[in-house]
Each structure stands twice: as structure tokens, then as C-alpha cells.
PDB file of C-alpha atoms and ligand atoms in Angstrom:
ATOM      1  CA  UNK A1047    -114.887  97.868  48.094  1.00 73.00           C
ATOM      2  CA  UNK A1048    -116.166  98.833  51.539  1.00 94.00           C
ATOM      3  CA  UNK A1049    -118.967 100.883  49.962  1.00 97.00           C
ATOM      4  CA  UNK A1050    -120.547  97.771  48.439  1.00 97.00           C
ATOM      5  CA  UNK A1051    -120.360  95.993  51.768  1.00 97.00           C
ATOM      6  CA  UNK A1052    -122.154  98.848  53.550  1.00 98.00           C
ATOM      7  CA  UNK A1053    -124.789  99.082  50.800  1.00 98.00           C
ATOM      8  CA  UNK A1054    -125.427  95.327  51.166  1.00 98.00           C
ATOM      9  CA  UNK A1055    -125.651  95.602  54.959  1.00 98.00           C
ATOM     10  CA  UNK A1056    -128.173  98.446  54.633  1.00 98.00           C
ATOM     11  CA  UNK A1057    -130.307  96.347  52.261  1.00 98.00           C
ATOM     12  CA  UNK A1058    -130.162  93.409  54.692  1.00 98.00           C
ATOM     13  CA  UNK A1059    -131.147  95.670  57.602  1.00 98.00           C
ATOM     14  CA  UNK A1060    -134.080  97.041  55.593  1.00 98.00           C
ATOM     15  CA  UNK A1061    -135.258  93.507  54.896  1.00 98.00           C
ATOM     16  CA  UNK A1062    -134.804  92.413  58.509  1.00 98.00           C
ATOM     17  CA  UNK A1063    -136.900  95.378  59.643  1.00 98.00           C
ATOM     18  CA  UNK A1064    -139.599  94.626  57.063  1.00 98.00           C
ATOM     19  CA  UNK A1065    -138.954  97.952  55.393  1.00 98.00           C
ATOM     20  CA  UNK A1066    -139.064  98.576  51.623  1.00 97.00           C
ATOM     21  CA  UNK A1067    -135.802  98.306  49.749  1.00 96.00           C
ATOM     22  CA  UNK A1068    -134.280 101.725  49.202  1.00 97.00           C
ATOM     23  CA  UNK A1069    -136.101 103.343  52.116  1.00 98.00           C
ATOM     24  CA  UNK A1070    -132.778 104.253  53.756  1.00 98.00           C
ATOM     25  CA  UNK A1071    -130.402 106.742  52.161  1.00 98.00           C
ATOM     26  CA  UNK A1072    -126.675 106.276  52.707  1.00 98.00           C
ATOM     27  CA  UNK A1073    -124.826 109.509  53.405  1.00 98.00           C
ATOM     28  CA  UNK A1074    -121.125 108.777  52.851  1.00 98.00           C
ATOM     29  CA  UNK A1075    -119.393 111.032  55.384  1.00 98.00           C
ATOM     30  CA  UNK A1076    -116.292 112.333  53.636  1.00 98.00           C
ATOM     31  CA  UNK A1077    -114.999 114.899  56.138  1.00 97.00           C
ATOM     32  CA  UNK A1078    -111.230 114.810  56.640  1.00 95.00           C
ATOM     33  CA  UNK A1079    -110.776 112.055  54.044  1.00 96.00           C
ATOM     34  CA  UNK A1080    -108.045 112.177  51.402  1.00 95.00           C
ATOM     35  CA  UNK A1081    -109.547 113.220  48.040  1.00 95.00           C
ATOM     36  CA  UNK A1082    -108.514 109.991  46.300  1.00 96.00           C
ATOM     37  CA  UNK A1083    -110.685 107.942  48.667  1.00 97.00           C
ATOM     38  CA  UNK A1084    -113.688 110.178  48.001  1.00 98.00           C
ATOM     39  CA  UNK A1085    -113.028 110.074  44.296  1.00 97.00           C
ATOM     40  CA  UNK A1086    -113.029 106.259  44.334  1.00 97.00           C
ATOM     41  CA  UNK A1087    -116.489 106.284  45.908  1.00 98.00           C
ATOM     42  CA  UNK A1088    -117.663 108.838  43.319  1.00 98.00           C
ATOM     43  CA  UNK A1089    -116.270 106.642  40.524  1.00 97.00           C
ATOM     44  CA  UNK A1090    -118.194 103.709  42.003  1.00 97.00           C
ATOM     45  CA  UNK A1091    -121.357 105.712  41.377  1.00 97.00           C
ATOM     46  CA  UNK A1092    -122.265 106.947  44.856  1.00 98.00           C
ATOM     47  CA  UNK A1093    -123.749 110.455  44.841  1.00 98.00           C
ATOM     48  CA  UNK A1094    -124.760 111.372  48.414  1.00 98.00           C
ATOM     49  CA  UNK A1095    -122.122 112.693  50.810  1.00 98.00           C
ATOM     50  CA  UNK A1096    -121.910 114.327  54.224  1.00 98.00           C
ATOM     51  CA  UNK A1097    -119.540 117.053  55.382  1.00 98.00           C
ATOM     52  CA  UNK A1098    -118.937 118.690  58.761  1.00 97.00           C
ATOM     53  CA  UNK A1099    -117.155 121.916  57.902  1.00 97.00           C
ATOM     54  CA  UNK A1100    -118.393 124.667  55.579  1.00 97.00           C
ATOM     55  CA  UNK A1101    -114.881 125.702  54.595  1.00 97.00           C
ATOM     56  CA  UNK A1102    -113.682 122.185  53.802  1.00 96.00           C
ATOM     57  CA  UNK A1103    -116.835 121.389  51.828  1.00 97.00           C
ATOM     58  CA  UNK A1104    -116.587 124.649  49.877  1.00 97.00           C
ATOM     59  CA  UNK A1105    -113.022 123.820  48.869  1.00 96.00           C
ATOM     60  CA  UNK A1106    -113.748 120.246  47.769  1.00 95.00           C
ATOM     61  CA  UNK A1107    -117.167 119.911  46.199  1.00 97.00           C
ATOM     62  CA  UNK A1108    -117.618 122.550  43.468  1.00 96.00           C
ATOM     63  CA  UNK A1109    -115.044 120.824  41.209  1.00 96.00           C
ATOM     64  CA  UNK A1110    -116.573 117.393  41.826  1.00 97.00           C
ATOM     65  CA  UNK A1111    -120.049 118.736  41.069  1.00 96.00           C
ATOM     66  CA  UNK A1112    -118.878 119.647  37.587  1.00 94.00           C
ATOM     67  CA  UNK A1113    -117.537 116.139  36.981  1.00 96.00           C
ATOM     68  CA  UNK A1114    -120.190 114.025  38.715  1.00 97.00           C
ATOM     69  CA  UNK A1115    -123.738 115.170  37.917  1.00 96.00           C
ATOM     70  CA  UNK A1116    -126.486 114.403  40.401  1.00 97.00           C
ATOM     71  CA  UNK A1117    -124.405 114.995  43.525  1.00 98.00           C
ATOM     72  CA  UNK A1118    -125.975 115.860  46.855  1.00 98.00           C
ATOM     73  CA  UNK A1119    -123.880 117.063  49.793  1.00 98.00           C
ATOM     74  CA  UNK A1120    -125.411 117.264  53.249  1.00 98.00           C
ATOM     75  CA  UNK A1121    -124.118 119.406  56.112  1.00 98.00           C
ATOM     76  CA  UNK A1122    -123.977 117.236  59.239  1.00 98.00           C
ATOM     77  CA  UNK A1123    -121.629 119.289  61.436  1.00 98.00           C
ATOM     78  CA  UNK A1124    -122.391 122.205  63.773  1.00 97.00           C
ATOM     79  CA  UNK A1125    -123.269 125.313  61.774  1.00 97.00           C
ATOM     80  CA  UNK A1126    -122.305 128.814  62.882  1.00 96.00           C
ATOM     81  CA  UNK A1127    -124.990 131.387  62.151  1.00 94.00           C
ATOM     82  CA  UNK A1128    -122.535 133.565  60.233  1.00 95.00           C
ATOM     83  CA  UNK A1129    -122.015 130.677  57.777  1.00 96.00           C
ATOM     84  CA  UNK A1130    -125.720 130.176  57.070  1.00 94.00           C
ATOM     85  CA  UNK A1131    -125.550 131.911  53.691  1.00 94.00           C
ATOM     86  CA  UNK A1132    -122.611 129.813  52.496  1.00 95.00           C
ATOM     87  CA  UNK A1133    -124.279 126.670  53.800  1.00 96.00           C
ATOM     88  CA  UNK A1134    -127.493 127.343  51.901  1.00 95.00           C
ATOM     89  CA  UNK A1135    -125.440 127.795  48.742  1.00 94.00           C
ATOM     90  CA  UNK A1136    -123.308 124.676  49.264  1.00 96.00           C
ATOM     91  CA  UNK A1137    -125.606 121.986  50.615  1.00 97.00           C
ATOM     92  CA  UNK A1138    -128.729 120.108  49.542  1.00 97.00           C
ATOM     93  CA  UNK A1139    -129.573 119.480  53.204  1.00 98.00           C
ATOM     94  CA  UNK A1140    -128.607 120.731  56.653  1.00 98.00           C
ATOM     95  CA  UNK A1141    -128.937 118.227  59.508  1.00 98.00           C
ATOM     96  CA  UNK A1142    -127.901 120.508  62.360  1.00 98.00           C
ATOM     97  CA  UNK A1143    -130.608 123.130  62.788  1.00 98.00           C
ATOM     98  CA  UNK A1144    -130.669 123.510  66.568  1.00 98.00           C
ATOM     99  CA  UNK A1145    -131.395 127.065  67.679  1.00 97.00           C
ATOM    100  CA  UNK A1146    -133.649 130.031  66.909  1.00 97.00           C
ATOM    101  CA  UNK A1147    -130.786 132.343  65.860  1.00 97.00           C
ATOM    102  CA  UNK A1148    -129.742 129.871  63.156  1.00 97.00           C
ATOM    103  CA  UNK A1149    -133.362 129.320  62.104  1.00 98.00           C
ATOM    104  CA  UNK A1150    -133.736 133.095  61.642  1.00 97.00           C
ATOM    105  CA  UNK A1151    -130.601 133.317  59.520  1.00 96.00           C
ATOM    106  CA  UNK A1152    -131.724 130.400  57.390  1.00 96.00           C
ATOM    107  CA  UNK A1153    -135.215 131.837  57.001  1.00 96.00           C
ATOM    108  CA  UNK A1154    -133.709 135.084  55.719  1.00 95.00           C
ATOM    109  CA  UNK A1155    -131.597 133.182  53.173  1.00 93.00           C
ATOM    110  CA  UNK A1156    -134.577 131.161  52.058  1.00 90.00           C
ATOM    111  CA  UNK A1157    -136.605 134.317  51.503  1.00 90.00           C
ATOM    112  CA  UNK A1158    -133.814 135.919  49.510  1.00 90.00           C
ATOM    113  CA  UNK A1159    -133.188 132.838  47.363  1.00 88.00           C
ATOM    114  CA  UNK A1160    -136.650 131.344  47.088  1.00 82.00           C
ATOM    115  CA  UNK A1161    -135.317 127.850  47.742  1.00 84.00           C
ATOM    116  CA  UNK A1162    -134.196 125.924  50.754  1.00 88.00           C
ATOM    117  CA  UNK A1163    -132.055 122.902  51.537  1.00 96.00           C
ATOM    118  CA  UNK A1164    -133.837 120.051  53.311  1.00 97.00           C
ATOM    119  CA  UNK A1165    -133.668 120.811  57.023  1.00 98.00           C
ATOM    120  CA  UNK A1166    -133.289 118.413  59.937  1.00 98.00           C
ATOM    121  CA  UNK A1167    -133.564 119.556  63.538  1.00 98.00           C
ATOM    122  CA  UNK A1168    -130.752 118.147  65.675  1.00 98.00           C
ATOM    123  CA  UNK A1169    -131.918 116.793  69.034  1.00 98.00           C
ATOM    124  CA  UNK A1170    -129.448 116.256  71.878  1.00 98.00           C
ATOM    125  CA  UNK A1171    -131.126 113.035  73.001  1.00 98.00           C
ATOM    126  CA  UNK A1172    -128.491 112.371  75.673  1.00 98.00           C
ATOM    127  CA  UNK A1173    -128.734 115.945  77.031  1.00 98.00           C
ATOM    128  CA  UNK A1174    -124.928 116.126  76.867  1.00 98.00           C
ATOM    129  CA  UNK A1175    -123.668 119.603  77.777  1.00 96.00           C
ATOM    130  CA  UNK A1176    -120.858 119.561  75.191  1.00 95.00           C
ATOM    131  CA  UNK A1177    -123.106 118.431  72.357  1.00 96.00           C
ATOM    132  CA  UNK A1178    -125.182 120.530  69.963  1.00 96.00           C
ATOM    133  CA  UNK A1179    -128.900 120.020  69.497  1.00 98.00           C
ATOM    134  CA  UNK A1180    -132.122 121.052  71.188  1.00 98.00           C
ATOM    135  CA  UNK A1181    -132.987 119.174  74.350  1.00 98.00           C
ATOM    136  CA  UNK A1182    -135.704 116.547  73.874  1.00 98.00           C
ATOM    137  CA  UNK A1183    -138.150 118.461  76.078  1.00 98.00           C
ATOM    138  CA  UNK A1184    -137.623 121.620  73.998  1.00 98.00           C
ATOM    139  CA  UNK A1185    -137.943 119.914  70.616  1.00 98.00           C
ATOM    140  CA  UNK A1186    -141.701 120.354  70.087  1.00 98.00           C
ATOM    141  CA  UNK A1187    -141.495 124.104  70.726  1.00 98.00           C
ATOM    142  CA  UNK A1188    -138.460 124.529  68.506  1.00 98.00           C
ATOM    143  CA  UNK A1189    -140.094 122.614  65.659  1.00 98.00           C
ATOM    144  CA  UNK A1190    -143.121 124.901  65.953  1.00 98.00           C
ATOM    145  CA  UNK A1191    -140.823 127.947  65.934  1.00 98.00           C
ATOM    146  CA  UNK A1192    -139.165 126.788  62.704  1.00 98.00           C
ATOM    147  CA  UNK A1193    -142.512 126.116  61.086  1.00 97.00           C
ATOM    148  CA  UNK A1194    -143.644 129.573  62.155  1.00 96.00           C
ATOM    149  CA  UNK A1195    -140.747 130.938  60.092  1.00 95.00           C
ATOM    150  CA  UNK A1196    -141.941 128.941  57.069  1.00 93.00           C
ATOM    151  CA  UNK A1197    -138.864 126.723  57.205  1.00 95.00           C
ATOM    152  CA  UNK A1198    -139.679 123.380  55.598  1.00 91.00           C
ATOM    153  CA  UNK A1199    -138.547 120.617  57.964  1.00 97.00           C
ATOM    154  CA  UNK A1200    -137.601 117.217  56.572  1.00 98.00           C
ATOM    155  CA  UNK A1201    -136.993 115.493  59.880  1.00 98.00           C
ATOM    156  CA  UNK A1202    -134.804 115.074  62.960  1.00 99.00           C
ATOM    157  CA  UNK A1203    -131.186 114.119  63.575  1.00 99.00           C
ATOM    158  CA  UNK A1204    -129.308 112.808  66.610  1.00 98.00           C
ATOM    159  CA  UNK A1205    -125.847 111.678  67.689  1.00 98.00           C
ATOM    160  CA  UNK A1206    -126.233 109.349  70.703  1.00 98.00           C
ATOM    161  CA  UNK A1207    -123.680 109.562  73.533  1.00 98.00           C
ATOM    162  CA  UNK A1208    -120.429 107.636  73.011  1.00 95.00           C
ATOM    163  CA  UNK A1209    -120.252 104.272  74.700  1.00 93.00           C
ATOM    164  CA  UNK A1210    -123.988 104.015  75.397  1.00 95.00           C
ATOM    165  CA  UNK A1211    -126.574 101.742  73.823  1.00 98.00           C
ATOM    166  CA  UNK A1212    -127.818 103.891  70.952  1.00 98.00           C
ATOM    167  CA  UNK A1213    -131.196 102.195  70.591  1.00 98.00           C
ATOM    168  CA  UNK A1214    -133.118 104.164  73.255  1.00 98.00           C
ATOM    169  CA  UNK A1215    -131.820 107.382  71.692  1.00 98.00           C
ATOM    170  CA  UNK A1216    -132.964 106.344  68.215  1.00 98.00           C
ATOM    171  CA  UNK A1217    -136.331 105.396  69.662  1.00 98.00           C
ATOM    172  CA  UNK A1218    -136.682 108.717  71.487  1.00 98.00           C
ATOM    173  CA  UNK A1219    -135.884 110.584  68.268  1.00 98.00           C
ATOM    174  CA  UNK A1220    -138.492 108.605  66.360  1.00 98.00           C
ATOM    175  CA  UNK A1221    -141.135 109.379  68.977  1.00 98.00           C
ATOM    176  CA  UNK A1222    -140.459 113.112  68.762  1.00 98.00           C
ATOM    177  CA  UNK A1223    -140.660 112.909  64.962  1.00 98.00           C
ATOM    178  CA  UNK A1224    -143.917 110.940  65.025  1.00 98.00           C
ATOM    179  CA  UNK A1225    -145.733 113.283  67.353  1.00 98.00           C
ATOM    180  CA  UNK A1226    -144.630 116.247  65.220  1.00 98.00           C
ATOM    181  CA  UNK A1227    -145.570 114.724  61.876  1.00 98.00           C
ATOM    182  CA  UNK A1228    -141.979 114.512  60.598  1.00 98.00           C
ATOM    183  CA  UNK A1229    -140.918 111.591  58.417  1.00 97.00           C
ATOM    184  CA  UNK A1230    -137.132 112.014  58.132  1.00 98.00           C
ATOM    185  CA  UNK A1231    -134.819 110.396  60.689  1.00 99.00           C
ATOM    186  CA  UNK A1232    -131.088 111.042  60.294  1.00 99.00           C
ATOM    187  CA  UNK A1233    -129.523 108.578  62.705  1.00 98.00           C
ATOM    188  CA  UNK A1234    -126.927 105.817  62.751  1.00 98.00           C
ATOM    189  CA  UNK A1235    -123.185 105.934  62.024  1.00 98.00           C
ATOM    190  CA  UNK A1236    -120.502 103.325  61.217  1.00 97.00           C
ATOM    191  CA  UNK A1237    -120.911 101.461  64.488  1.00 96.00           C
ATOM    192  CA  UNK A1238    -124.692 101.425  64.816  1.00 98.00           C
ATOM    193  CA  UNK A1239    -126.433 102.064  61.490  1.00 98.00           C
ATOM    194  CA  UNK A1240    -128.152  98.673  61.471  1.00 98.00           C
ATOM    195  CA  UNK A1241    -129.754  99.383  64.852  1.00 98.00           C
ATOM    196  CA  UNK A1242    -130.815 102.791  63.533  1.00 98.00           C
ATOM    197  CA  UNK A1243    -132.445 101.178  60.489  1.00 98.00           C
ATOM    198  CA  UNK A1244    -134.334  98.788  62.757  1.00 98.00           C
ATOM    199  CA  UNK A1245    -135.596 101.860  64.635  1.00 98.00           C
ATOM    200  CA  UNK A1246    -136.719 103.695  61.499  1.00 98.00           C
ATOM    201  CA  UNK A1247    -133.718 105.679  60.193  1.00 98.00           C
ATOM    202  CA  UNK A1248    -134.300 107.213  56.753  1.00 98.00           C
ATOM    203  CA  UNK A1249    -130.749 108.599  56.475  1.00 98.00           C
ATOM    204  CA  UNK A1250    -127.669 106.878  57.915  1.00 98.00           C
ATOM    205  CA  UNK A1251    -124.381 108.793  58.117  1.00 98.00           C
ATOM    206  CA  UNK A1252    -121.476 106.406  57.591  1.00 98.00           C
ATOM    207  CA  UNK A1253    -117.881 107.618  57.340  1.00 98.00           C
ATOM    208  CA  UNK A1254    -115.007 105.468  58.542  1.00 97.00           C
ATOM    209  CA  UNK A1255    -116.676 102.150  57.643  1.00 97.00           C
ATOM    210  CA  UNK A1256    -116.647 103.286  53.996  1.00 98.00           C
ATOM    211  CA  UNK A1257    -113.490 105.376  53.716  1.00 97.00           C
ATOM    212  CA  UNK A1258    -111.280 104.092  56.534  1.00 95.00           C
ATOM    213  CA  UNK A1259    -109.950 106.129  59.443  1.00 93.00           C
ATOM    214  CA  UNK A1260    -110.035 109.894  58.996  1.00 92.00           C
ATOM    215  CA  UNK A1261    -106.862 111.915  58.587  1.00 79.00           C
ATOM    216  CA  UNK A1262    -106.584 114.106  61.664  1.00 75.00           C
ATOM    217  CA  UNK A1263    -105.409 117.622  60.927  1.00 62.00           C
TER     218      UNK A1263
HETATM  219  C1  PLP B 203    -118.204 112.093  61.444  1.00 68.59           C
HETATM  220  C2  PLP B 203    -119.649 111.937  61.594  1.00 68.59           C
HETATM  221  C3  PLP B 203    -120.309 110.772  61.165  1.00 68.59           C
HETATM  222  C4  PLP B 203    -119.591 109.557  60.607  1.00 68.59           C
HETATM  223  O1  PLP B 203    -118.953 108.884  61.640  1.00 68.59           O
HETATM  224  P1  PLP B 203    -118.327 107.414  61.414  1.00 68.59           P
HETATM  225  O2  PLP B 203    -118.235 106.867  62.785  1.00 68.59           O
HETATM  226  O3  PLP B 203    -117.007 107.619  60.762  1.00 68.59           O
HETATM  227  O4  PLP B 203    -119.267 106.659  60.576  1.00 68.59           O
HETATM  228  C5  PLP B 203    -121.688 110.723  61.265  1.00 68.59           C
HETATM  229  N1  PLP B 203    -122.397 111.753  61.777  1.00 68.59           N
HETATM  230  C6  PLP B 203    -121.797 112.880  62.207  1.00 68.59           C
HETATM  231  C7  PLP B 203    -122.635 113.972  62.761  1.00 68.59           C
HETATM  232  C8  PLP B 203    -120.417 113.001  62.148  1.00 68.59           C
HETATM  233  O5  PLP B 203    -119.836 114.124  62.602  1.00 68.59           O
END
């Protein structure tokens, strides 16, 4: 199945980059996929998934969690502040922390619950007006702001501009992470995950290359 092919390509990219086997986690991005395709990947033993919409994830995953122990679901889509509570309840990680108002909401949830998903700060490396994420020049300050709220940060995330060489964006993200002492790098999708691994990705987010084209609603 396509999953095995992607897993093998990740292992080859790790080797080519001289990185330890298993240093890259594969997030299978299951948004807008028919349930039978997701279930096939669950049956194959994969346990880490990515979702973009709180509502869709909330409808799909609780039943699968009962049947497939050890699941982790990561939020990789834009997160509205008013959904912070639901997100903290639903996800093991949130990759799209990108503004102080959301950080405040998350900090309040963390205080109330005493636990926190892994958090990644999204950086808009291409400074695209339509795209979420803090601007690269504002990243250091925002990271400090989050730390000031006692939010534990796992790393950084980016989505490079469409149709551009992704490598400089992956590199820029890694530099911001290094100078801020962050080890997690969520970068690389179906079309460029091998480049991302060469540039240090710890989490690649691969959807269509595993599941096929998404069903547009
Ligand atoms: C949908 C999505 C992906 C997966 O994209 P593919 O090209 O299907 O691999 C990865 N990251 C984010 C943030 C996404 O929204």
C-alpha cells in the first residue's frame, strides 16, 4: 500500500541525510478522506494522524480511539481561539500556534487541565498575506511570549508557498528553531517531504501521497 512506500522513502531520506532511523515521525494527514481509507491505514498499524478541522476531527476520532489504542492525532489546520478548549481535549499536538490571543486561550486551558498538547509555532516563512503563521522576524518575540505563559513548545511548523522551491523555507525554519533552542521541525508534505528531511524535519505531514486525492466537500 502507499503507506509502506512512504515509510520506505522516509527511511531512505533519513539514511541519505545521515540521520538516525526513526528520527522522523510520519503524520498521516487524513482530513477530508473517506473513513475506509483511514481505517485501512489504521489496520496497517499506523497510529499518528493529522487533521485540519476541529469539528471533523471530533466527529471521526473518538470511536477510532476506542478501537485502536496508542493513537495520536495532531491539529495541523488554522485554529480559532474559541475552539482552543475542544482542541486541547481532542489533540496530542497543535502545530498552528501563531498569535498571542490563541496562546492566552491555550494557557488558560493548560492551567485548568494540568496537561498540554505538544505545541508547534507556525511561521509564515513566505510572508504570504493569506497564510497563517507569525512572520519570521516576529518569531523570536512570539516564542518568548509563549514561554512567558509557561506554554511548553515542541518546535516550529511551516507551509512554504505553492510553486516555490521549499528548501530555503525549510532552512529558514530550522535556523529560527536553532537560535531559540527548539528541536521539533514540522515541515514537508507529499511533494517535498524528502527535501524537508534533508533539512532536518522531525515531523512530516503527508496526506494525498498516502490516501489519494481528498474528497472536496
Ligand atoms: C493538507 C495538509 C497537508 C497534507 O498535504 P498533502 O499535499 O496531501 O500531503 C500537510 N500540511 C498541512 C498544514 C495541510 O493542511
